[in-house]
Amino acid sequence: MIELVGLTKTYGRRGKTTTALSELDLSIQKGEIFGVIGHSGAGKSTLIRCINLLERPTAGEVWVDGVNLTELGKSELQQQRRKIGMIFQHFNLLSSATVYDNVAFPLKLVNTPKDAIDRKVKEMLALVGLEQHSSKYPAQLSGGQKQRVGIARALASDPSVLLCDEATSALDPQTTDSILKLLLDINEKYNLTIVLITHEMHVIQNICDRVAVIHQGGIVEQGPVTEVFLKPQHAITRDFVSRDREGGLALEEMVLANAGTELGTGVSSKLVKVSFLGNKTYEAILSRAVRKTGVDFAILQGTISTIKQVPYGQLTVRFEGDVQAIEQTLSELAAEGLDMEVLR
């Protein structure tokens, strides 16, 4: 659906050149919600604006639905952009226009018949739950309602792609959750491809199918959210994942620092991070394994949550006992399909 090939974007000013994106390759499938996460200045906003050529790449190609946008002339590009909706962090609504007219705006630009505009605007306002607010102005709306107007406007032209540029970072947590649920519903209803950039891992965790981590203008890690979230490989990814959890890095460091204990003669210990996914999260797998092997254990840290409605759990466990019995315990857990990382 979306292919970025060798994407490079540089800015030059006063004899200095800044590279925002460097030979970046990315593939996004039709109908998926794809997240791009990175710190401020990593290049994620430049990346998403290159997809619809609001920022023209210095080099590389941008393919959307089989069309190379970088080869198009101005009029052809305008036609292709109608297939790409976009919502923004600060809403970008017309302050002097009503909710109705904000949603109708892109349709009026292409001379859509008035009756067709009316049908589409009413359909979109019903979709985002703002039917009763059509005559209000943006100043009369909450932040969440403004973003819903932005979503309705972006969808009015029946796009095949929706770009979300930090769409929830200006909202409170409760409103963020409602907007994310709305995007998820829209994705499922219309099979709409959504590209979402953010600096918040919980946004990725809640609705995305796959994620790419961007750092210094390049992709340092990407894959299914469950895999990246539970088994982060790059230091930047591990930082995002740990900070998203309560206590973050400080808690993990404290656990590791205090994981040791005075054990009796002949008693060994091993510190292991155990990850559960799906229904196994709720099963007594750990309890069954240690009963079978006779190993003692202590849970030093634990998380149970969901990744796009899929339950997962992660426990930091210290196993104590005979060396062979500990190894047998880990084998029992592995046989049950659990993922383990030996920390110490």
XYZ file of N, CA and C in Angstrom, residues 216-344:
387
model
N 17.353 9.511 14.683
C 18.328 10.231 13.857
C 18.105 9.997 12.370
N 16.838 10.011 11.979
C 16.487 9.951 10.570
C 16.471 8.583 9.944
N 16.642 7.527 10.750
C 16.622 6.178 10.213
C 15.783 5.249 11.063
N 15.336 4.137 10.490
C 14.563 3.141 11.221
C 15.548 2.203 11.919
N 15.491 2.142 13.248
C 16.426 1.299 13.994
C 15.811 -0.041 14.388
N 14.471 -0.115 14.350
C 13.801 -1.370 14.694
C 12.372 -1.304 14.189
N 11.865 -2.427 13.703
C 10.471 -2.480 13.286
C 9.972 -3.912 13.343
N 8.650 -4.059 13.408
C 8.050 -5.382 13.459
C 6.674 -5.327 14.082
N 6.044 -6.488 14.291
C 4.760 -6.527 14.996
C 4.897 -5.895 16.385
N 3.867 -5.196 16.814
C 3.942 -4.491 18.098
C 4.215 -5.457 19.247
N 3.583 -6.636 19.213
C 3.814 -7.603 20.296
C 5.280 -7.979 20.399
N 5.922 -8.174 19.251
C 7.331 -8.579 19.251
C 8.237 -7.441 19.705
N 8.002 -6.254 19.166
C 8.856 -5.108 19.505
C 8.650 -4.698 20.961
N 7.416 -4.769 21.421
C 7.108 -4.334 22.781
C 7.644 -5.313 23.826
N 7.519 -6.603 23.554
C 7.933 -7.598 24.540
C 9.415 -7.943 24.446
N 9.997 -7.780 23.248
C 11.412 -8.132 23.070
C 12.159 -7.031 22.330
N 12.206 -5.835 22.887
C 12.893 -4.734 22.207
C 14.384 -5.016 22.068
N 14.921 -4.722 20.882
C 16.323 -5.017 20.604
C 17.220 -3.786 20.706
N 16.727 -2.649 20.266
C 17.546 -1.439 20.235
C 17.394 -0.651 21.536
N 18.440 0.051 21.927
C 18.415 0.823 23.178
C 17.294 1.866 23.181
N 17.039 2.495 22.044
C 15.973 3.505 21.960
C 14.623 2.858 22.203
N 14.404 1.682 21.619
C 13.136 0.971 21.816
C 12.975 0.563 23.275
N 14.027 0.025 23.869
C 13.960 -0.377 25.277
C 13.634 0.814 26.167
N 14.149 1.974 25.814
C 13.858 3.186 26.580
C 12.374 3.544 26.498
N 11.803 3.494 25.284
C 10.381 3.791 25.121
C 9.522 2.806 25.907
N 9.845 1.523 25.796
C 9.042 0.491 26.450
C 9.108 0.631 27.965
N 10.292 0.833 28.508
C 10.446 0.906 29.960
C 9.803 2.159 30.527
N 9.902 3.277 29.818
C 9.309 4.518 30.316
C 7.786 4.473 30.277
N 7.251 3.655 29.401
C 5.797 3.548 29.312
C 5.215 2.775 30.491
N 6.031 1.959 31.121
C 5.544 1.182 32.251
C 5.743 1.948 33.541
N 4.899 1.689 34.494
C 4.930 2.413 35.754
C 6.294 2.232 36.432
N 6.931 3.340 36.749
C 8.234 3.283 37.389
C 9.379 3.347 36.411
N 9.174 2.863 35.162
C 10.139 2.977 34.104
C 11.494 2.401 34.424
N 12.519 3.050 33.890
C 13.885 2.574 34.025
C 14.329 2.516 35.476
N 13.915 3.500 36.275
C 14.349 3.550 37.673
C 13.921 2.291 38.421
N 12.691 1.828 38.166
C 12.202 0.628 38.834
C 12.970 -0.602 38.361
N 13.226 -0.709 37.059
C 13.975 -1.850 36.554
C 15.380 -1.897 37.148
N 16.025 -0.732 37.221
C 17.371 -0.680 37.791
C 17.348 -1.068 39.268
N 16.321 -0.625 39.980
C 16.214 -0.951 41.400
C 16.017 -2.459 41.586
N 15.198 -3.073 40.732
C 14.967 -4.514 40.813
C 16.263 -5.276 40.598
N 17.010 -4.880 39.574
C 18.269 -5.560 39.289
C 19.276 -5.370 40.424
N 19.301 -4.171 40.977
C 20.263 -3.889 42.040
C 19.966 -4.671 43.303
N 18.686 -4.966 43.544
C 18.291 -5.641 44.780
C 17.863 -7.086 44.562
N 18.191 -7.629 43.397
C 17.741 -8.983 43.066
C 18.527 -10.053 43.803
N 19.738 -9.738 44.220
C 20.552 -10.731 44.912
C 20.033 -11.004 46.311
N 20.338 -12.167 46.820
C 19.931 -12.520 48.173
C 20.918 -13.522 48.732
N 21.019 -13.577 50.037
C 21.910 -14.559 50.669
C 21.249 -15.935 50.611
N 21.867 -16.838 49.884
C 21.308 -18.170 49.729
C 22.152 -19.181 50.496
N 21.528 -20.284 50.862
C 22.231 -21.328 51.598
C 23.245 -22.050 50.723
N 24.087 -22.841 51.347
C 25.098 -23.604 50.618
C 24.432 -24.543 49.619
N 24.960 -24.538 48.393
C 24.438 -25.430 47.365
C 23.174 -24.942 46.696
N 22.701 -23.740 47.070
C 21.491 -23.180 46.468
C 21.897 -22.117 45.452
N 21.411 -22.242 44.256
C 21.710 -21.281 43.195
C 20.482 -20.422 42.907
N 20.693 -19.364 42.160
C 19.570 -18.513 41.753
C 19.784 -18.025 40.339
N 18.676 -17.687 39.697
C 18.742 -17.141 38.342
C 17.616 -16.127 38.190
N 17.965 -14.946 37.676
C 16.994 -13.875 37.479
C 16.536 -13.901 36.026
N 15.227 -14.040 35.814
C 14.693 -14.261 34.467
C 13.483 -13.366 34.227
N 13.417 -12.779 33.027
C 12.215 -12.061 32.602
C 11.370 -13.031 31.787
N 10.167 -13.305 32.262
C 9.270 -14.263 31.628
C 8.122 -13.498 30.968
N 7.892 -13.761 29.667
C 6.837 -13.063 28.928
C 5.737 -14.029 28.514
N 4.500 -13.629 28.751
C 3.310 -14.393 28.389
C 2.571 -13.615 27.296
N 1.893 -14.300 26.405
C 1.108 -13.626 25.379
C -0.164 -14.416 25.115
N -1.270 -13.681 24.946
C -2.550 -14.322 24.676
C -3.147 -14.944 25.934
N -3.924 -15.998 25.760
C -4.625 -16.617 26.885
C -3.687 -17.229 27.920
N -2.454 -17.507 27.512
C -1.477 -18.058 28.467
C -1.209 -17.073 29.607
N -1.498 -15.791 29.373
C -1.304 -14.776 30.409
C -2.089 -15.116 31.665
N -3.242 -15.761 31.506
C -4.134 -16.026 32.633
C -4.023 -17.461 33.163
N -3.100 -18.242 32.615
C -2.952 -19.622 33.063
C -1.892 -19.734 34.165
N -2.003 -20.786 34.983
C -1.083 -20.980 36.116
C 0.157 -21.759 35.675
N 0.769 -21.319 34.584
C 1.894 -22.050 34.002
C 3.107 -22.026 34.936
N 3.403 -20.866 35.491
C 4.566 -20.746 36.380
C 4.388 -21.609 37.626
N 3.206 -21.561 38.193
C 2.934 -22.336 39.396
C 3.085 -23.841 39.142
N 2.562 -24.303 38.008
C 2.658 -25.727 37.679
C 4.108 -26.159 37.494
N 4.898 -25.301 36.849
C 6.287 -25.652 36.563
C 7.107 -25.807 37.840
N 6.964 -24.860 38.778
C 7.793 -24.934 39.990
C 7.316 -26.045 40.924
N 6.038 -26.382 40.884
C 5.565 -27.518 41.675
C 6.188 -28.812 41.159
N 6.364 -28.874 39.855
C 6.917 -30.072 39.248
C 8.410 -30.218 39.530
N 9.130 -29.097 39.577
C 10.598 -29.159 39.711
C 11.093 -28.910 41.130
N 10.206 -28.406 42.002
C 10.600 -28.142 43.379
C 11.429 -26.889 43.578
N 11.434 -26.007 42.608
C 12.202 -24.763 42.683
C 11.371 -23.690 43.389
N 12.027 -22.886 44.226
C 11.375 -21.730 44.831
C 11.490 -20.539 43.880
N 10.570 -19.589 44.019
C 10.671 -18.401 43.162
C 10.109 -17.189 43.893
N 10.571 -16.018 43.447
C 10.059 -14.743 43.952
C 9.800 -13.837 42.750
N 8.603 -13.266 42.684
C 8.272 -12.314 41.612
C 8.695 -10.926 42.082
N 9.661 -10.338 41.389
C 10.213 -9.052 41.802
C 9.553 -7.876 41.091
N 8.976 -8.155 39.944
C 8.311 -7.098 39.180
C 7.348 -7.757 38.217
N 6.203 -7.134 37.968
C 5.254 -7.760 37.061
C 4.320 -6.768 36.401
N 3.901 -7.097 35.178
C 2.964 -6.286 34.419
C 1.994 -7.204 33.697
N 0.718 -6.892 33.772
C -0.288 -7.570 32.957
C -1.119 -6.491 32.284
N -1.203 -6.537 30.960
C -1.942 -5.514 30.223
C -2.373 -6.106 28.889
N -2.628 -5.251 27.913
C -3.015 -5.717 26.585
C -2.241 -4.952 25.515
N -2.031 -5.602 24.382
C -1.485 -4.964 23.195
C -2.513 -5.149 22.098
N -3.181 -4.061 21.729
C -4.285 -4.093 20.770
C -5.249 -5.234 21.080
N -5.742 -5.229 22.303
C -6.758 -6.159 22.800
C -6.239 -7.581 22.997
N -4.939 -7.800 22.812
C -4.333 -9.108 23.071
C -3.657 -9.052 24.445
N -4.046 -9.899 25.395
C -3.433 -9.845 26.731
C -1.974 -10.284 26.701
N -1.185 -9.668 27.559
C 0.200 -10.087 27.714
C 0.610 -9.883 29.161
N 1.651 -10.582 29.570
C 2.198 -10.407 30.909
C 3.706 -10.501 30.862
N 4.377 -9.754 31.706
C 5.826 -9.854 31.858
C 6.164 -9.859 33.339
N 6.908 -10.882 33.765
C 7.309 -11.013 35.160
C 8.829 -11.088 35.238
N 9.397 -10.376 36.188
C 10.808 -10.559 36.520
C 10.847 -11.476 37.734
N 11.401 -12.676 37.525
C 11.311 -13.740 38.529
C 12.713 -14.183 38.933
N 12.928 -14.348 40.248
C 14.159 -14.969 40.731
C 13.856 -16.400 41.134
N 14.470 -17.354 40.425
C 14.319 -18.759 40.746
C 15.459 -19.180 41.677
N 15.128 -19.990 42.692
C 16.126 -20.433 43.662
C 16.043 -21.955 43.822
N 17.220 -22.597 43.867
C 17.253 -24.041 44.071
C 18.458 -24.673 43.421
N 18.369 -25.959 43.163
C 19.434 -26.693 42.492
C 19.568 -26.208 41.048
N 20.822 -26.133 40.566
C 21.066 -25.615 39.222
C 20.276 -26.396 38.177
N 20.315 -27.709 38.248
C 19.613 -28.530 37.262
C 18.098 -28.354 37.366
N 17.610 -28.188 38.584
C 16.165 -27.991 38.767
C 15.718 -26.656 38.173
N 16.552 -25.625 38.312
C 16.227 -24.322 37.709
C 16.184 -24.443 36.191
N 17.186 -25.128 35.628
C 17.213 -25.307 34.175
C 15.997 -26.103 33.709
N 15.592 -27.107 34.484
C 14.404 -27.883 34.138
C 13.160 -27.002 34.162
N 13.114 -26.096 35.142
C 11.974 -25.171 35.239
C 11.886 -24.297 33.995
N 13.015 -23.766 33.578
C 13.020 -22.925 32.383
C 12.621 -23.724 31.145
N 13.034 -24.982 31.096
C 12.637 -25.850 29.977
C 11.139 -26.100 29.982
N 10.579 -26.288 31.173
C 9.125 -26.489 31.292
C 8.374 -25.257 30.796
N 8.862 -24.084 31.161
C 8.208 -22.838 30.739
C 8.336 -22.648 29.222
N 9.519 -22.958 28.692
C 9.727 -22.834 27.248
C 8.815 -23.790 26.484
N 8.612 -24.988 27.036
C 7.737 -25.975 26.396
C 6.293 -25.497 26.348
N 5.918 -24.598 27.267
C 4.574 -24.033 27.294
C 4.449 -22.828 26.349
N 5.548 -22.511 25.674
C 5.499 -21.406 24.701
C 5.803 -20.043 25.275
N 6.343 -19.990 26.509
C 6.685 -18.702 27.109
C 8.063 -18.250 26.608
N 8.232 -16.946 26.539
C 9.520 -16.396 26.125
C 10.278 -15.956 27.371
N 11.576 -16.277 27.398
C 12.366 -15.954 28.582
C 13.681 -15.284 28.228
N 14.064 -14.335 29.069
C 15.344 -13.649 28.940
C 16.055 -13.731 30.286
N 17.201 -14.398 30.313
C 17.973 -14.512 31.552
C 18.717 -13.194 31.793
N 18.378 -12.557 32.884
C 18.987 -11.262 33.210
C 20.266 -11.398 34.021
N 20.294 -12.458 34.845
C 21.470 -12.666 35.704
C 21.493 -14.094 36.221
